[in-house]
Amino acid sequence: MDKVYESPAAALADLDDGASIAVSGFGQSAGAPVSLLAALRERSSRELCLVANGLPPGADPIVEGGRVRHLIVSFTARSGRSSATDQLLSTGAMTFELVPQGTLVERLRAGGAGLGAIFTPTGLNTPIAEGKEVRCFDGKPYLLEPAIRVDYAFITAHRADRLGNVEFRGANRHLAPSFAKAARVAIVEVDEIVEAGELPPERIDLPGIFVARVVRKTVANTLPKYGLHRRPADIAREYNGKPGRTRLQIAEQAADLLPEPSYVNLGLGIPSHLSSFVEDRDIILQGENGILGYGEIVDDDELYPDVFNASGVSVTPRPGISYFDSVTSFEMIRSGRVDVVVLGAYQVDAEGSVANWAVPGMTGGGIGGAMDLVASGGTVMVLMEHRGSNGEPKLVQRCAFPLTGKACVDIVVTDLAVFRRRDGVLAIDSVAPGFTAEEVWALTEMDVPAAGVRNGAGGM
C-alpha cells in the first residue's frame, strides 16, 4: 500500500472542476501546503470550493483567476492585507460562509467521524447565529452546525512513511488532522519520506488510514508571516498632548492582573505581547493553534522551528510545553479549562459586549477563535488603545459593529485606564500615570456609572 506520489502535480491529477478542498495552515502562512497550492495553480480546475482557517497568500492566484466559487473560512480578510478576494466577495463574484475557528475544526472533525452535525454554544447572540436552529441541553442554548466533508485536503507535515503515517513537528499540526479526516482524498506534503517502520509508533500523529497520498515538498514556504502594517509596540498614542501607555505597556499592565496559577489564552495584536511579561510567574499560556506552555516572542524565526503562537509569531518553548491539534485546543477552551482569555477589540460597550471581527464596509471579516473564547466561561480581558487611529471611540455605550459576544467582557485594559465590569456595567478601576478619571471619561463615549473610579487596579 505505497501512497507516495512522484510529485505534487501527479497527486492532483484527478482534481476536477467543482472540487471542494480543505487547505490547512494557521496565521498568515504557518503550515501552508505551498507545494500543493503551486501544483493547483498549474491546473485548470475551476468552480472550486475552498475550506480554510484563512487562505494563505499562496492561494491568491487561484482566487484572482476566478477559479473559486465559494469559501468556507474563519478569515475572509486580515488586518493590513488586501487582496483580490475582497473585491470578488464584495461584488458577489465569489460567495462565502464565515465560521468561527473552533466551529470550523469541529464541523470537519464531525465530517471525518461520520457524524451529521454538532451543537455548539459558540456564536450565540451574534450574526453567526442568524437563521440557525437553537436547541437547549441541560438548560443551556446551543447552535446546530452541519458537518463538513470535502473531496480533497491539502496538508503539510514534517515526515511521513510510505503507508501514509504522518509525523508533525511542534505547533504545526493545528487544523491538519481534522482536515485530513474530513476528506475523501487527503494529500500531505512533507520534508522527508521514510520507509514503513522508521517512524516510531508513538510519534505517528495521523495514522495512514486517513491519508491517501504523500509527496515530498518541492516549494519552500517563503510566504509572509505577518500583515503588511504591524503597529510599533513601543510608541505611545497621545491624548490631550500627553502620551498614554504604549502597546507593550498595555500588555505589561494586563499581565499584572492575571491570577496565579492560571491557564491563559492570548489573542492577536496587543495580547500577543503579554507572553513577554509572565516568564517567572505560575501562568501557562495556551494558543488555539495547538500549543500549551510557550514563552516570549523571538525575532529569529529559525531559532525554534514550528514553535509559534496563535498569531503565527515565533515564541520560545518553556519547560513542559506540549503540542496538539486544534480540536484538542478548543476542547480545552469550550470545556472551561482556560481560566483567562485575552483579546483585542474594535469596540467594547458599557454592558461588556465586544466586537472584534468586522467593521462597517468590510465584506466578511476575521472571526478566528474569538467567539469560541468569549463563550468559554473564563474571565474575558480585552486589550486595546482607548481610541482608534482616526480618533474614533472604541469604548461606547452600545456596540455598533457586529458582536463577537454579548455581555461577556470582565476587564478592559487601554492605554489610559483599567476598566472592570461590576453590576453589569464597566467602571474605571485605575488610570494611567499622568491622567485623571475625568479625562478618561471625557475620552470615553459611554455613560459614566455611579461607581466612578476605584483606586488601585489590584488582581482578579
XYZ file of C-alpha atoms in Angstrom:
460
model
C 0.000 0.000 0.000
C 2.535 2.557 -1.178
C 0.959 6.055 -1.027
C 3.942 8.038 -2.274
C 3.432 10.035 -5.486
C 6.293 11.282 -7.619
C 5.230 14.926 -7.484
C 2.500 17.281 -6.217
C 1.231 17.550 -9.796
C 0.831 13.771 -10.003
C -1.049 13.736 -6.697
C -3.541 16.270 -8.104
C -4.019 14.633 -11.486
C -7.661 13.698 -10.828
C -8.727 17.001 -9.215
C -11.540 18.184 -11.474
C -13.855 21.183 -11.730
C -16.207 21.667 -8.804
C -13.944 20.003 -6.240
C -14.023 21.024 -2.589
C -10.569 21.380 -0.999
C -9.644 21.912 2.645
C -6.397 23.924 2.713
C -4.603 23.692 6.036
C -2.448 26.367 7.632
C -2.535 28.837 10.527
C -1.942 32.553 10.815
C -0.753 34.170 7.606
C 1.209 31.184 6.368
C 2.331 28.728 9.081
C 1.878 25.184 7.806
C 0.592 26.303 4.413
C 0.798 23.483 1.821
C 2.708 25.647 -0.638
C 3.827 22.818 -2.936
C 0.296 21.525 -3.416
C -1.029 25.055 -3.932
C 1.652 25.638 -6.558
C 0.561 22.452 -8.336
C -3.081 23.533 -8.153
C -2.191 26.857 -9.765
C -0.885 24.935 -12.787
C -4.121 23.017 -13.235
C -7.206 24.338 -14.989
C -9.676 23.183 -12.326
C -12.426 25.746 -11.746
C -15.610 26.238 -9.698
C -13.684 25.201 -6.603
C -14.878 25.390 -3.003
C -12.012 26.144 -0.615
C -12.222 25.460 3.119
C -9.578 27.034 5.352
C -8.884 28.917 8.532
C -7.832 31.739 6.215
C -6.456 31.371 2.717
C -2.660 31.772 2.653
C -1.221 34.230 0.125
C -0.155 31.224 -1.968
C -3.809 30.732 -2.906
C -4.238 34.290 -4.193
C -3.517 33.499 -7.881
C -6.167 30.767 -7.833
C -8.729 33.182 -6.417
C -7.654 36.045 -8.672
C -8.076 33.778 -11.684
C -11.782 33.436 -10.918
C -11.428 29.729 -10.255
C -13.079 29.694 -6.827
C -16.850 29.856 -6.438
C -17.194 29.539 -2.643
C -15.172 29.918 0.556
C -15.777 28.400 3.991
C -13.316 30.203 6.273
C -12.701 31.896 9.614
C -10.965 34.845 7.926
C -12.012 36.437 4.640
C -9.830 39.442 5.474
C -6.826 40.120 7.681
C -5.663 43.390 9.177
C -3.112 45.128 6.970
C -3.649 42.864 3.992
C -5.898 43.372 0.975
C -6.319 41.028 -1.946
C -8.490 40.157 -4.905
C -10.595 38.095 -2.509
C -12.072 41.278 -1.015
C -13.195 42.564 -4.423
C -14.645 39.248 -5.539
C -16.613 38.868 -2.310
C -17.900 42.438 -2.325
C -19.223 42.088 -5.877
C -20.743 38.662 -5.273
C -18.486 37.011 -7.857
C -17.491 34.590 -5.106
C -19.662 33.538 -2.175
C -18.540 32.700 1.331
C -19.517 31.325 4.719
C -17.718 32.794 7.718
C -17.262 30.243 10.520
C -15.706 30.592 13.994
C -12.458 28.695 14.116
C -13.472 26.199 16.792
C -16.730 25.534 14.987
C -14.903 25.068 11.685
C -12.495 22.482 13.046
C -15.298 20.689 14.903
C -17.523 20.550 11.813
C -14.657 18.981 9.878
C -13.931 16.583 12.718
C -17.607 15.588 12.686
C -17.482 15.068 8.937
C -14.469 12.822 9.317
C -16.133 10.942 12.170
C -19.211 10.124 10.101
C -21.479 12.455 12.088
C -24.151 14.695 10.617
C -23.835 17.813 12.771
C -22.719 19.290 16.074
C -24.280 21.566 18.677
C -22.083 24.387 19.980
C -22.506 27.411 22.274
C -20.196 29.436 20.032
C -21.812 32.307 18.140
C -24.970 32.724 20.202
C -26.299 36.318 20.171
C -24.113 37.177 17.154
C -24.740 37.381 13.389
C -23.333 33.837 13.101
C -26.493 32.518 14.767
C -28.907 34.082 12.277
C -31.229 31.515 10.690
C -29.756 28.575 12.620
C -31.567 26.132 14.860
C -31.051 26.664 18.593
C -31.683 23.802 20.980
C -31.303 23.651 24.757
C -29.432 20.933 26.632
C -29.356 20.984 30.434
C -30.937 24.410 30.271
C -28.247 25.918 28.017
C -28.737 27.014 24.380
C -26.621 25.611 21.542
C -26.447 26.248 17.796
C -26.824 23.442 15.282
C -23.900 23.379 12.833
C -23.725 20.801 9.993
C -20.676 18.599 9.466
C -18.296 19.445 6.618
C -16.907 16.865 4.230
C -14.579 17.686 1.347
C -13.180 15.982 -1.714
C -9.548 16.811 -1.023
C -7.404 18.073 1.830
C -4.020 19.730 1.363
C -1.884 19.491 4.500
C 1.792 19.746 5.366
C 3.881 17.837 7.898
C 7.448 17.043 8.866
C 7.686 13.376 7.920
C 5.566 10.561 6.540
C 6.190 6.933 5.640
C 5.064 5.105 2.542
C 1.937 3.861 4.318
C 0.812 7.463 4.862
C 1.556 7.633 8.576
C 2.347 11.257 9.426
C 4.569 12.977 11.983
C 4.064 16.698 12.615
C 6.618 18.956 14.278
C 5.973 21.443 17.053
C 2.812 23.516 16.762
C 2.472 22.835 13.057
C -0.350 20.316 13.217
C -3.193 22.719 14.184
C -6.081 22.097 11.702
C -4.380 19.425 9.596
C -5.696 16.233 11.275
C -9.345 17.295 11.164
C -8.967 18.495 7.567
C -7.431 15.174 6.538
C -10.110 13.123 8.252
C -12.920 15.079 6.573
C -11.500 14.478 3.083
C -12.157 11.729 0.589
C -8.553 12.218 -0.596
C -6.097 13.688 1.909
C -2.755 14.681 0.404
C 0.197 15.522 2.653
C 3.400 17.248 1.597
C 6.383 16.520 3.834
C 10.034 17.385 4.347
C 11.034 13.738 4.446
C 9.596 10.401 3.317
C 10.770 7.290 5.158
C 10.131 3.589 4.868
C 7.372 1.866 6.832
C 8.614 1.110 10.338
C 11.047 4.031 10.523
C 8.577 6.272 12.326
C 8.292 5.231 15.977
C 4.634 4.280 16.551
C 4.283 6.759 19.421
C 5.377 9.597 17.106
C 2.719 8.949 14.483
C 0.325 11.889 14.870
C -2.014 10.993 11.999
C -2.459 7.310 11.084
C -2.102 6.409 7.431
C -5.697 5.237 7.145
C -6.663 8.932 6.952
C -4.057 9.789 4.292
C -4.428 8.877 0.621
C -1.310 10.410 -0.933
C 2.144 11.545 0.182
C 4.503 13.860 -1.723
C 7.803 15.490 -0.918
C 7.764 19.282 -0.655
C 9.033 20.954 -3.801
C 8.461 24.611 -2.883
C 9.882 26.418 0.149
C 7.413 28.327 2.310
C 8.557 31.930 1.842
C 5.089 33.421 2.338
C 4.856 36.455 4.642
C 4.160 35.556 8.257
C 2.533 38.826 9.270
C 0.234 41.534 7.988
C 1.707 44.393 5.994
C 1.145 47.139 8.564
C 2.170 45.921 12.016
C 1.920 48.754 14.510
C 5.075 49.611 16.511
C 4.633 48.301 20.031
C 6.777 50.888 21.796
C 5.255 54.141 20.520
C 2.514 55.705 22.632
C -0.589 57.429 21.284
C -1.159 60.938 22.657
C -4.302 62.286 24.312
C -4.653 65.914 25.356
C -1.000 66.371 24.417
C 0.161 63.597 26.780
C 1.311 60.053 25.965
C -0.741 57.116 27.131
C 0.713 53.661 27.625
C 2.472 52.003 24.698
C 1.125 48.725 23.373
C 3.874 46.921 25.278
C 2.918 48.764 28.457
C -0.738 47.815 27.956
C 0.341 44.162 27.781
C 2.559 44.563 30.851
C -0.307 46.156 32.807
C -2.591 43.290 31.800
C -0.011 40.706 32.863
C -0.044 42.202 36.370
C -3.781 41.470 36.586
C -3.521 37.753 35.799
C -4.122 35.348 38.678
C -1.707 32.590 39.684
C -1.838 29.748 38.953
C -3.790 30.029 35.715
C -4.062 28.923 32.111
C -4.304 31.933 29.797
C -5.104 32.227 26.081
C -3.637 35.188 24.189
C -5.253 36.626 21.074
C -3.827 38.570 18.145
C -2.304 42.043 18.291
C -1.587 43.648 21.656
C -2.451 40.477 23.655
C 0.345 38.545 21.940
C 2.923 40.806 23.648
C 1.727 39.688 27.075
C 3.809 36.496 26.785
C 6.940 38.587 27.350
C 5.767 39.543 30.862
C 4.850 36.210 32.512
C 8.106 34.247 32.317
C 8.701 33.801 36.042
C 5.053 33.500 37.080
C 2.834 30.452 37.580
C 0.955 31.130 34.340
C 0.747 28.718 31.412
C -0.081 30.192 28.012
C -2.360 28.375 25.572
C -2.871 29.001 21.856
C -5.781 27.769 19.755
C -3.320 26.627 17.092
C -2.398 23.798 19.481
C 0.299 24.895 21.911
C 0.393 24.922 25.720
C 3.273 26.313 27.729
C 5.024 28.822 25.491
C 7.031 31.921 26.409
C 8.165 35.211 24.973
C 8.207 36.258 21.326
C 11.509 35.758 19.490
C 12.656 37.655 16.408
C 14.618 34.766 14.925
C 12.083 32.566 13.141
C 14.641 29.763 12.772
C 15.599 29.598 16.460
C 12.629 27.383 17.345
C 11.215 25.889 14.117
C 7.458 25.338 14.199
C 7.003 26.899 17.647
C 4.579 29.795 17.239
C 1.578 31.391 18.912
C -1.931 31.911 17.527
C -0.686 34.954 15.604
C 1.807 32.757 13.766
C 4.646 34.573 15.571
C 7.670 32.552 16.744
C 7.856 32.060 20.519
C 10.098 30.266 22.998
C 9.208 26.805 24.310
C 9.018 26.718 28.110
C 9.717 23.564 30.144
C 6.674 21.287 29.956
C 5.422 22.646 26.632
C 3.052 20.427 24.661
C 1.634 20.424 21.130
C -1.678 19.087 19.838
C -4.242 19.724 17.142
C -6.890 22.457 17.107
C -9.658 20.033 18.054
C -7.891 19.389 21.360
C -7.154 23.086 21.767
C -10.807 24.050 21.501
C -11.775 21.205 23.816
C -9.657 22.970 26.427
C -11.357 26.269 25.641
C -15.012 25.219 25.427
C -14.762 22.974 28.489
C -13.779 25.942 30.653
C -10.254 24.747 31.437
C -8.734 28.033 30.222
C -9.034 30.496 33.090
C -8.489 33.790 31.229
C -8.783 34.765 27.574
C -7.117 37.979 26.408
C -8.403 39.555 23.182
C -8.131 42.667 21.100
C -11.247 44.546 20.003
C -12.702 47.195 17.734
C -15.368 48.128 20.281
C -16.437 47.260 23.811
C -19.639 48.671 25.242
C -20.964 49.580 28.665
C -22.574 46.189 29.313
C -19.398 44.311 28.350
C -20.340 43.243 24.838
C -17.410 43.061 22.424
C -16.981 43.449 18.667
C -13.637 42.425 17.197
C -14.098 40.728 13.812
C -15.640 43.193 11.352
C -16.069 46.910 10.723
C -18.561 48.748 8.504
C -17.808 48.352 4.818
C -15.944 45.083 5.275
C -17.243 42.043 3.394
C -16.893 39.141 5.793
C -14.161 39.675 8.343
C -11.874 37.733 10.649
C -13.642 35.797 13.388
C -10.837 33.366 14.192
C -11.253 31.730 17.577
C -12.625 34.782 19.398
C -16.260 33.661 19.526
C -15.237 30.297 20.976
C -13.054 32.036 23.531
C -15.651 34.507 24.825
C -18.162 31.655 25.127
C -15.744 29.589 27.230
C -16.903 30.784 30.627
C -13.440 32.035 31.595
C -12.526 35.604 32.508
C -12.520 37.728 29.346
C -9.963 40.545 29.208
C -9.762 42.993 26.293
C -6.602 44.960 25.478
C -6.841 47.918 23.112
C -5.976 51.546 22.642
C -8.586 53.879 24.053
C -9.438 55.437 20.708
C -8.722 54.341 17.151
C -6.113 55.637 14.739
C -8.578 58.219 13.405
C -9.733 59.256 16.862
C -12.868 57.094 16.733
C -14.214 55.823 20.075
C -13.588 52.202 20.994
C -15.367 52.253 24.361
C -19.001 53.027 23.520
C -22.421 52.886 25.101
C -23.579 50.191 22.654
C -21.506 48.343 20.076
C -22.345 49.412 16.529
C -20.179 46.719 14.943
C -21.167 43.019 14.644
C -20.873 41.332 18.031
C -18.325 38.699 18.954
C -20.031 38.105 22.284
C -22.738 39.719 24.388
C -22.130 40.958 27.968
C -19.032 38.773 28.307
C -16.110 41.153 28.934
C -14.877 41.318 32.523
C -11.837 43.600 32.219
C -10.675 46.167 29.660
C -7.122 47.499 29.671
C -6.481 50.504 27.428
C -3.573 52.893 27.136
C -5.450 55.212 29.530
C -7.169 53.037 32.120
C -8.231 49.680 33.509
C -11.983 49.051 33.486
C -13.914 46.283 35.244
C -17.478 45.163 34.771
C -19.433 45.365 38.002
C -23.190 45.045 38.351
C -23.479 44.740 34.593
C -21.574 47.912 33.621
C -17.962 48.911 33.004
C -16.349 51.250 35.517
C -12.831 52.639 35.827
C -10.622 50.693 38.204
C -7.438 52.717 37.738
C -5.972 55.269 35.329
C -2.627 55.554 33.568
C 0.036 57.848 35.073
C -0.497 61.487 34.130
C -4.264 61.175 33.598
C -7.337 61.622 35.755
C -10.561 59.689 35.758
C -12.353 62.780 34.497
C -10.035 62.995 31.483
C -10.545 59.317 30.715
C -14.335 59.587 30.880
C -14.210 62.643 28.611
C -12.473 60.442 26.027
C -14.937 57.566 26.562
C -18.267 57.582 24.750
C -20.331 55.754 27.319
C -22.390 56.892 30.268
C -20.385 57.426 33.438
C -21.561 54.848 36.013
C -22.257 55.786 39.588
C -19.235 53.701 40.624
C -16.938 56.320 39.097
C -13.330 55.279 39.711
C -11.826 52.904 42.225
C -8.206 53.475 43.191
C -5.761 50.646 42.587
C -6.031 48.035 39.847
C -5.322 45.059 42.041
C -5.644 41.491 40.792
C -8.593 39.495 39.615
